[in-house]
Short mmCIF file of C-alpha atoms and ligand atoms in Angstrom, two decimals:
data_model
loop_
_atom_site.label_atom_id
_atom_site.label_comp_id
_atom_site.label_asym_id
_atom_site.label_seq_id
_atom_site.Cartn_x
_atom_site.Cartn_y
_atom_site.Cartn_z
CA MET A 1297 58.09 62.21 50.25
CA SER A 1298 61.07 61.65 52.48
CA THR A 1299 60.66 57.88 51.98
CA VAL A 1300 60.86 58.34 48.19
CA LEU A 1301 63.95 60.50 48.55
CA THR A 1302 65.55 57.96 50.87
CA LEU A 1303 64.82 55.14 48.42
CA LEU A 1304 66.23 57.20 45.54
CA LEU A 1305 69.35 57.97 47.52
CA LEU A 1306 69.72 54.32 48.49
CA TRP A 1307 69.40 53.28 44.83
CA VAL A 1308 72.10 55.72 43.73
CA VAL A 1309 74.45 54.74 46.57
CA VAL A 1310 73.99 50.99 46.04
CA SER A 1311 74.39 51.28 42.23
CA ALA A 1312 77.47 53.49 42.55
CA GLY A 1313 78.92 51.09 45.14
CA LEU A 1314 78.35 48.15 42.81
CA LEU A 1315 80.01 50.02 39.94
CA THR A 1316 83.04 50.86 42.09
CA ALA A 1317 83.33 47.35 43.49
CA MET A 1318 83.16 45.72 40.06
CA HIS A 1319 85.11 48.24 37.97
CA GLY A 1320 87.09 50.36 40.42
CA ARG A 1321 90.40 50.00 38.57
CA LEU A 1322 88.80 50.96 35.28
CA LEU A 1323 87.13 54.02 36.84
CA ARG A 1324 90.49 55.17 38.22
CA ALA A 1325 92.29 54.55 34.91
CA LEU A 1326 89.66 56.57 33.00
CA TRP A 1327 90.02 59.40 35.50
CA ARG A 1328 93.83 59.45 35.29
CA GLU A 1329 93.85 59.47 31.47
CA PRO A 1330 94.62 63.01 30.24
CA VAL A 1331 91.67 65.10 29.00
CA LEU A 1332 92.37 67.25 25.95
CA THR A 1333 90.90 70.74 25.70
CA ARG A 1334 91.00 70.77 21.90
CA PRO A 1335 90.36 68.25 19.14
CA VAL A 1336 93.64 66.75 17.89
CA VAL A 1337 93.91 64.74 14.69
CA ILE A 1338 97.00 62.82 13.57
CA VAL A 1339 97.18 60.55 10.53
CA GLU A 1340 99.47 57.60 11.25
CA SER A 1341 100.62 55.81 8.11
CA ASP A 1342 102.82 52.71 8.43
CA ASP A 1343 105.04 50.53 6.27
CA TRP A 1344 106.84 53.14 4.15
CA GLY A 1345 110.28 52.04 2.99
CA PRO A 1346 112.09 50.69 -0.07
CA GLY A 1347 109.89 50.45 -3.14
CA PRO A 1348 109.61 51.47 -6.77
CA GLY A 1349 110.25 55.07 -7.82
CA THR A 1350 106.50 55.67 -8.11
CA ASP A 1351 106.34 55.63 -4.28
CA ALA A 1352 108.32 58.89 -4.29
CA GLY A 1353 105.70 60.48 -6.54
CA ILE A 1354 102.78 59.49 -4.30
CA LEU A 1355 104.68 60.67 -1.19
CA ARG A 1356 105.16 64.08 -2.81
CA ALA A 1357 101.47 64.20 -3.78
CA ILE A 1358 100.48 63.35 -0.18
CA ALA A 1359 102.82 66.05 1.16
CA ALA A 1360 101.33 68.67 -1.18
CA SER A 1361 97.81 67.71 -0.13
CA LEU A 1362 98.60 67.87 3.60
CA ASP A 1363 100.40 71.18 3.20
CA ALA A 1364 97.24 72.74 1.75
CA ILE A 1365 95.14 71.78 4.80
CA ARG A 1366 95.77 74.01 7.81
CA ASP A 1367 94.40 74.32 11.30
CA ARG A 1368 93.52 77.77 12.51
CA SER A 1369 97.03 78.33 13.84
CA GLY A 1370 98.27 77.78 10.30
CA ARG A 1371 99.87 74.42 11.00
CA PRO A 1372 99.58 71.86 8.21
CA ALA A 1373 97.98 68.46 8.63
CA VAL A 1374 100.55 65.88 9.75
CA MET A 1375 101.02 62.32 8.57
CA THR A 1376 103.45 60.25 10.59
CA LEU A 1377 105.36 57.73 8.49
CA GLY A 1378 106.16 54.38 10.11
CA ILE A 1379 109.43 53.65 8.33
CA VAL A 1380 110.64 50.14 7.48
CA LEU A 1381 114.26 50.68 6.50
CA GLY A 1382 114.95 47.51 4.56
CA VAL A 1383 113.61 44.68 2.42
CA PRO A 1384 115.16 41.26 1.82
CA ASP A 1385 117.51 40.86 -1.12
CA GLY A 1386 115.59 37.86 -2.40
CA ALA A 1387 117.98 36.93 -5.20
CA ALA A 1388 120.99 36.89 -2.86
CA ILE A 1389 119.16 34.90 -0.17
CA LEU A 1390 117.92 32.28 -2.63
CA ALA A 1391 121.37 32.05 -4.28
CA GLY A 1392 122.79 31.23 -0.85
CA LYS A 1393 120.05 28.57 -0.41
CA GLY A 1394 118.49 30.53 2.44
CA LYS A 1395 121.48 30.08 4.73
CA VAL A 1396 122.37 33.78 5.08
CA TYR A 1397 120.14 36.82 5.24
CA ALA A 1398 120.82 39.69 2.81
CA ARG A 1399 119.11 43.06 2.76
CA ARG A 1400 118.46 46.05 0.53
CA SER A 1401 117.93 49.28 2.42
CA LEU A 1402 116.90 52.88 1.97
CA ALA A 1403 120.62 53.77 2.09
CA GLU A 1404 121.00 52.48 -1.49
CA PRO A 1405 121.01 55.05 -4.33
CA GLU A 1406 118.06 53.32 -6.03
CA PHE A 1407 115.79 54.48 -3.21
CA ALA A 1408 117.16 58.03 -3.02
CA PRO A 1409 114.02 59.59 -4.61
CA ILE A 1410 111.86 58.01 -1.85
CA VAL A 1411 114.20 59.24 0.89
CA ALA A 1412 114.29 62.72 -0.67
CA ALA A 1413 110.48 62.89 -0.83
CA ILE A 1414 110.24 61.86 2.84
CA ARG A 1415 112.92 64.31 3.96
CA ASP A 1416 111.30 67.16 2.02
CA GLY A 1417 107.97 66.37 3.68
CA CYS A 1418 109.66 66.41 7.09
CA ALA A 1419 111.20 69.80 6.28
CA THR A 1420 107.77 71.27 5.52
CA ARG A 1421 106.44 69.58 8.70
CA VAL A 1422 103.76 67.51 7.01
CA PHE A 1423 105.62 64.23 7.63
CA ALA A 1424 107.07 62.96 10.90
CA LEU A 1425 109.26 59.86 11.05
CA GLN A 1426 108.48 56.90 13.31
CA ARG A 1427 110.43 53.67 13.72
CA HIS A 1428 108.72 50.62 12.32
CA GLY A 1429 111.56 48.11 12.16
CA LEU A 1430 114.63 47.55 10.06
CA GLU A 1431 112.48 44.95 8.36
CA HIS A 1432 108.82 44.16 8.86
CA PHE A 1433 109.78 40.64 10.01
CA TRP A 1434 112.45 38.90 12.04
CA PRO A 1435 115.05 37.76 9.44
CA ALA A 1436 116.00 34.53 11.26
CA ALA A 1437 112.33 33.51 11.42
CA LEU A 1438 111.97 34.12 7.68
CA LEU A 1439 115.00 32.00 6.88
CA ALA A 1440 113.85 29.22 9.20
CA ARG A 1441 110.50 28.96 7.39
CA LEU A 1442 111.99 29.15 3.91
CA ALA A 1443 112.85 25.47 3.39
CA ASP A 1444 109.27 24.30 3.97
CA ASP A 1445 107.38 27.17 2.40
CA GLU A 1446 107.13 27.34 -1.39
CA ALA A 1447 104.98 30.50 -1.29
CA LEU A 1448 107.63 32.25 0.79
CA ARG A 1449 110.34 31.32 -1.73
CA GLU A 1450 108.15 32.69 -4.53
CA TRP A 1451 107.63 35.89 -2.55
CA LEU A 1452 111.39 36.27 -2.16
CA ALA A 1453 112.01 35.57 -5.83
CA ASP A 1454 109.73 38.42 -6.91
CA PRO A 1455 111.86 41.58 -7.28
CA SER A 1456 108.82 43.80 -6.68
CA THR A 1457 108.10 42.04 -3.39
CA ARG A 1458 106.38 44.05 -0.61
CA SER A 1459 106.21 43.11 3.07
CA GLU A 1460 102.42 43.58 2.97
CA ALA A 1461 102.19 40.20 1.17
CA LEU A 1462 103.93 38.23 3.95
CA PRO A 1463 101.88 35.89 6.16
CA ALA A 1464 100.57 37.92 9.11
CA ALA A 1465 102.50 35.91 11.73
CA LEU A 1466 105.81 36.63 10.03
CA GLN A 1467 105.03 40.36 9.91
CA SER A 1468 105.38 40.44 13.71
CA ARG A 1469 109.04 41.46 13.79
CA TRP A 1470 109.56 41.41 17.53
CA VAL A 1471 108.74 37.75 18.17
CA ASP A 1472 110.07 34.48 16.78
CA SER A 1473 107.41 33.07 14.46
CA ALA A 1474 109.65 30.45 12.88
CA ARG A 1475 107.43 27.91 14.67
CA LEU A 1476 103.94 28.56 15.99
CA PRO A 1477 102.92 29.39 18.59
CA SER A 1478 105.61 32.05 18.56
CA THR A 1479 108.29 32.34 21.22
CA PRO A 1480 109.92 35.48 22.66
CA LEU A 1481 113.21 36.67 21.19
CA ALA A 1482 116.34 36.72 23.33
CA PRO A 1483 116.87 40.22 24.83
CA PRO A 1484 120.48 40.50 23.50
CA ALA A 1485 119.20 39.78 19.96
CA ILE A 1486 116.53 42.47 20.36
CA GLU A 1487 119.07 44.97 21.68
CA ALA A 1488 121.43 44.31 18.75
CA ALA A 1489 118.60 44.72 16.23
CA VAL A 1490 117.42 47.99 17.76
CA ARG A 1491 120.98 49.32 17.81
CA GLU A 1492 121.51 48.39 14.15
CA GLU A 1493 118.20 50.00 13.18
CA ALA A 1494 119.04 53.22 15.04
CA ALA A 1495 122.41 53.51 13.29
CA LEU A 1496 120.86 53.03 9.85
CA PHE A 1497 118.09 55.52 10.63
CA LYS A 1498 120.67 58.17 11.47
CA GLN A 1499 122.66 57.35 8.35
CA VAL A 1500 119.66 57.62 6.02
CA PHE A 1501 117.65 60.44 7.55
CA GLY A 1502 120.19 62.23 9.76
CA GLU A 1503 117.83 61.92 12.72
CA LEU A 1504 116.58 59.35 15.16
CA PRO A 1505 112.80 59.35 15.66
CA GLU A 1506 111.58 59.32 19.25
CA VAL A 1507 108.42 57.40 18.36
CA ALA A 1508 108.24 53.68 17.65
CA VAL A 1509 105.39 51.60 16.27
CA PRO A 1510 105.68 47.88 17.09
CA ASN A 1511 105.00 45.81 13.98
CA THR A 1512 101.50 44.28 14.26
CA PHE A 1513 101.53 45.58 17.88
CA VAL A 1514 103.40 42.56 19.21
CA TRP A 1515 106.16 43.53 21.65
CA ASP A 1516 107.43 43.02 25.18
CA ASP A 1517 109.42 44.63 28.01
CA ALA A 1518 112.76 43.59 26.52
CA LEU A 1519 111.99 45.62 23.41
CA GLU A 1520 110.89 48.63 25.45
CA ARG A 1521 114.17 48.46 27.40
CA ALA A 1522 116.17 48.39 24.15
CA TRP A 1523 114.12 51.22 22.62
CA ALA A 1524 114.53 53.38 25.71
CA ALA A 1525 118.31 52.82 25.54
CA HIS A 1526 118.36 53.93 21.90
CA GLY A 1527 116.37 57.14 21.91
CA VAL A 1528 112.72 56.06 21.81
CA ARG A 1529 110.48 58.13 24.11
CA CYS A 1530 107.02 57.20 22.89
CA VAL A 1531 105.32 53.99 21.73
CA VAL A 1532 102.23 53.92 19.56
CA THR A 1533 99.76 51.25 20.70
CA PRO A 1534 96.25 50.10 19.79
CA GLY A 1535 95.21 50.51 23.45
CA CYS A 1536 96.59 47.12 24.48
CA ARG A 1537 99.70 44.99 24.17
CA TYR A 1538 100.05 41.65 22.37
CA GLU A 1539 103.07 39.50 23.11
CA GLY A 1540 102.79 36.62 20.70
CA ARG A 1541 101.07 34.61 17.97
CA ASP A 1542 99.05 31.47 18.69
CA ALA A 1543 99.28 28.08 16.97
CA ALA A 1544 97.12 29.33 14.09
CA GLY A 1545 99.26 32.43 13.65
CA ASN A 1546 96.63 34.77 15.08
CA LEU A 1547 97.43 37.41 17.69
CA GLY A 1548 97.34 35.96 21.20
CA PRO A 1549 95.10 37.57 23.81
CA PRO A 1550 96.20 41.05 24.92
CA THR A 1551 98.40 40.95 28.00
CA ARG A 1552 97.46 44.45 29.23
CA ARG A 1553 95.23 47.42 28.52
CA ILE A 1554 96.95 50.71 27.73
CA ARG A 1555 95.63 54.26 27.98
CA ASN A 1556 96.98 57.52 26.65
CA GLY A 1557 99.80 58.98 28.72
CA GLU A 1558 100.65 55.81 30.66
CA CYS A 1559 104.32 54.86 30.89
CA GLY A 1560 106.17 51.66 30.13
CA VAL A 1561 109.70 50.42 30.78
CA GLY A 1562 112.35 53.15 30.86
CA GLY A 1563 109.66 55.84 31.06
CA LEU A 1564 108.42 55.29 27.49
CA ARG A 1565 105.12 57.06 27.10
CA TYR A 1566 102.22 55.35 25.37
CA VAL A 1567 99.78 56.92 22.94
CA VAL A 1568 96.73 55.12 21.63
CA ARG A 1569 95.74 54.80 17.99
CA ASN A 1570 92.01 54.69 18.29
CA ASP A 1571 90.61 54.67 14.77
CA TYR A 1572 91.25 53.17 11.38
CA PHE A 1573 91.02 54.83 7.99
CA GLU A 1574 91.94 52.80 4.94
CA PRO A 1575 90.33 54.17 1.77
CA ILE A 1576 91.52 51.14 -0.22
CA ARG A 1577 89.23 49.08 2.04
CA GLY A 1578 86.24 51.29 1.39
CA HIS A 1579 86.55 53.66 4.36
CA ARG A 1580 85.11 57.10 3.66
CA ALA A 1581 85.58 60.58 5.12
CA GLU A 1582 82.33 60.30 7.08
CA ARG A 1583 83.97 57.59 9.21
CA VAL A 1584 86.71 60.06 10.18
CA TRP A 1585 84.21 62.79 11.04
CA GLN A 1586 82.33 60.39 13.29
CA ALA A 1587 85.59 59.31 14.94
CA VAL A 1588 86.73 62.88 15.57
CA ALA A 1589 83.34 63.80 17.09
CA THR A 1590 83.39 60.76 19.40
CA ARG A 1591 87.03 61.07 20.49
CA THR A 1592 86.77 64.81 21.03
CA ALA A 1593 83.72 64.32 23.26
CA GLN A 1594 85.82 61.84 25.24
CA GLY A 1595 88.68 64.35 25.59
CA ARG A 1596 90.93 62.12 23.51
CA PRO A 1597 92.97 62.76 20.37
CA THR A 1598 92.02 61.00 17.14
CA LEU A 1599 94.90 58.93 15.82
CA LEU A 1600 93.95 57.44 12.48
CA GLU A 1601 95.77 54.28 11.46
CA MET A 1602 96.51 54.06 7.75
CA HIS A 1603 99.01 52.03 5.73
CA ARG A 1604 101.10 52.51 2.63
CA GLU A 1605 98.74 49.92 1.18
CA SER A 1606 96.11 52.59 0.41
CA PHE A 1607 98.56 54.61 -1.69
CA ILE A 1608 100.53 51.96 -3.58
CA ALA A 1609 97.52 50.49 -5.33
CA ALA A 1610 96.80 51.21 -9.01
CA PRO A 1611 97.27 54.94 -9.78
CA GLY A 1612 93.52 55.59 -9.92
CA ASP A 1613 92.93 53.95 -6.54
CA ALA A 1614 95.87 55.79 -4.98
CA ARG A 1615 94.54 59.14 -6.24
CA ALA A 1616 91.08 58.28 -4.90
CA ALA A 1617 92.59 57.38 -1.50
CA LEU A 1618 94.44 60.68 -1.34
CA SER A 1619 91.39 62.64 -2.35
CA GLU A 1620 89.32 60.89 0.35
CA LEU A 1621 91.97 61.64 2.97
CA GLU A 1622 91.90 65.29 1.92
CA ARG A 1623 88.10 65.38 2.14
CA ALA A 1624 88.24 63.76 5.57
CA LEU A 1625 90.74 66.27 6.98
CA ARG A 1626 89.09 69.35 5.45
CA GLY A 1627 85.72 68.18 6.74
CA ALA A 1628 87.16 67.61 10.23
CA VAL A 1629 88.60 71.15 10.33
CA ALA A 1630 85.27 72.59 9.13
CA ARG A 1631 83.35 70.70 11.83
CA HIS A 1632 85.84 71.46 14.61
CA PRO A 1633 87.35 74.94 14.13
CA ALA A 1634 89.52 74.52 17.26
CA LEU A 1635 91.05 71.31 15.86
CA CYS A 1636 94.84 71.22 15.83
CA PHE A 1637 97.36 69.16 13.93
CA MET A 1638 100.57 67.96 15.52
CA ARG A 1639 103.12 65.18 15.50
CA THR A 1640 102.68 62.17 17.77
CA ALA A 1641 105.95 63.02 19.56
CA GLU A 1642 104.48 66.43 20.46
CA LEU A 1643 101.28 64.86 21.71
CA ALA A 1644 103.32 62.58 23.99
CA CYS A 1645 105.15 65.66 25.35
CA HIS A 1646 101.79 67.26 26.18
CA PHE A 1647 100.69 64.08 27.97
CA GLY A 1648 103.80 64.30 30.14
CA ASP A 1649 103.40 67.98 30.99
CA PRO A 1650 100.74 68.75 33.63
CA ALA A 1651 101.04 72.49 32.80
CA SER A 1652 100.28 71.97 29.10
CA PRO A 1653 97.46 74.21 27.81
CA LEU A 1654 96.25 71.20 25.85
CA LEU A 1655 95.31 69.39 29.07
CA ALA A 1656 92.12 70.21 30.96
CA CYS A 1657 92.48 70.72 34.69
CA GLY A 1658 89.02 72.16 35.54
CA LEU A 1659 86.94 69.69 37.55
CA PRO A 1660 83.61 70.16 35.66
CA MET A 1661 85.14 69.39 32.29
CA ARG A 1662 87.16 66.45 33.58
CA LEU A 1663 84.08 65.07 35.30
CA ARG A 1664 81.91 65.45 32.19
CA VAL A 1665 84.50 63.71 30.02
CA TRP A 1666 84.97 60.96 32.61
CA LEU A 1667 81.22 60.26 32.59
CA ARG A 1668 81.28 60.00 28.80
CA ARG A 1669 84.26 57.65 28.86
CA LEU A 1670 82.52 55.55 31.45
CA GLN A 1671 79.46 55.12 29.29
CA ALA A 1672 81.64 54.17 26.30
CA GLU A 1673 83.22 51.21 28.17
CA PRO A 1674 81.06 48.12 27.47
CA PRO A 1675 81.36 46.50 30.97
CA CYS A 1676 80.47 49.79 32.69
CA ALA A 1677 77.75 50.65 30.18
CA ARG A 1678 76.04 47.28 30.80
CA LEU A 1679 76.05 47.78 34.55
CA LEU A 1680 74.85 51.37 34.27
CA LYS A 1681 71.98 50.21 32.08
CA THR A 1682 71.06 47.33 34.37
CA THR A 1683 71.02 49.46 37.51
CA GLY A 1684 69.37 52.43 35.77
CA LEU A 1685 72.25 54.65 36.86
CA ALA A 1686 72.87 55.65 33.24
CA TRP A 1687 69.99 58.15 33.37
CA PRO A 1688 71.14 60.29 36.33
CA LEU A 1689 74.71 60.17 34.98
CA ARG A 1690 73.53 61.43 31.60
CA PHE A 1691 71.63 64.20 33.33
CA ALA A 1692 74.73 65.09 35.38
CA GLY A 1693 76.78 65.19 32.16
CA TRP A 1694 74.20 67.47 30.57
CA LEU A 1695 74.28 69.83 33.56
CA LEU A 1696 78.08 69.96 33.46
CA GLY A 1697 77.89 70.64 29.71
CA MET A 1698 75.45 73.53 30.30
CA ARG A 1699 77.87 74.93 32.85
CA ALA A 1700 80.70 74.77 30.31
CA ARG A 1701 78.60 76.39 27.57
CA ASN A 1702 77.64 79.22 29.93
CA GLY A 1703 81.34 79.98 30.30
CA THR A 1704 81.79 79.46 34.02
CA PRO A 1705 85.37 80.09 35.08
CA ALA A 1706 85.91 76.44 35.90
CA ALA A 1707 85.08 75.30 32.41
CA ARG A 1708 88.17 75.52 30.28
CA THR A 1709 86.77 74.15 27.06
CA GLY A 1710 85.89 77.38 25.32
CA GLN A 1711 88.80 79.29 26.79
CA SER A 1712 91.37 76.72 25.94
CA SER A 1713 90.11 76.19 22.42
CA SER A 1714 91.48 79.62 21.55
CA THR A 1715 94.61 79.35 23.67
CA PRO A 1716 97.64 78.92 21.47
CA LEU A 1717 99.60 75.83 22.36
CA SER A 1718 103.01 76.56 23.75
CA GLY A 1719 105.82 76.28 21.25
CA ARG A 1720 108.04 74.47 23.75
CA THR A 1721 106.99 71.06 22.53
CA ASP A 1722 106.63 72.20 18.95
CA ARG A 1723 110.05 71.17 17.76
ZN1 LIG B 190 103.33 47.65 9.65
#
């Protein structure tokens, strides 16, 4: 009997040693990542900016829908709006033979109904502004490509032009895609662009958002430095950073992995968008429910990436998208009564506050969540399966879950789910 026990112990020790030796950094990163005590859902919708008057109508319809969906504290569902402040003035650029860039921005009276709809949604706390570029491209790169690109000239000549129709490489604002592979922008040029964007943001909306979303998730340290100097405190990421486009215009390989709560240059705090919900592409509410269940089990928030694209389609499609979003959020609240809605800036504040009631500090819960995260990482999962260590870890997770369900003092899940979140970050 003692031989069997010794062999079992040896197997566990050797397997755990192998796991640590091969993935030690990952294990530590998963442990350091904050563990949430309640489900959090944020809808993150990008690319809103100048457009036809009908955009104001759909924004008001979205705001009304979100306002009718409440968490149990009575807070409405929140959609962050990644704002692109300007579009090219195609006629002026073409008249000048592409030598000088000209812009139309949300500051112009024509776009006042869109600005009013956004500001009203912010006032009722269903919208939250995020920076998404003065344009969704780097103007000098656009001009440089104009002479050799007939399709680009046609795009500029169309008065109803939308940035969604630009080639993907050009949509990466914070890199020079005039020639591929792309090259980094000069830091002074980045700083000037961020400063100009901040001034226009204040002029149009009377506020300067603390959250930035890099266009197509391509950015670098120089941009973080400029953002930090101009009021940005939080950067939305897809869980990694891209720094350029390759010769074919595709995203280059990620240069680093990013986890919730980690910090970048100037103390910028990262949050991770971890799911995608685009009704116009056929995504349904069930996808959101699955995402919320998975992320909640991993102690993570669910940040759903959406785009204006889903709402600016034909009126019937836009209504269907809104109705699916509403079904998704209502269904998530019904499945997770402790779920809470908040802005991304608030979430980042919680990540930076060790005393936040939204963060778990009890060892059993943190351990259980860590084991789940471990098993969701493909390199770890493969090794756990190969060594057979997955089974005892699952059993350990089950035991820790039983402990939490039985309400032991150390388990904060049930307790915290009814603890109101402090209002100090709710501003
Ligand atoms: Zn975008």
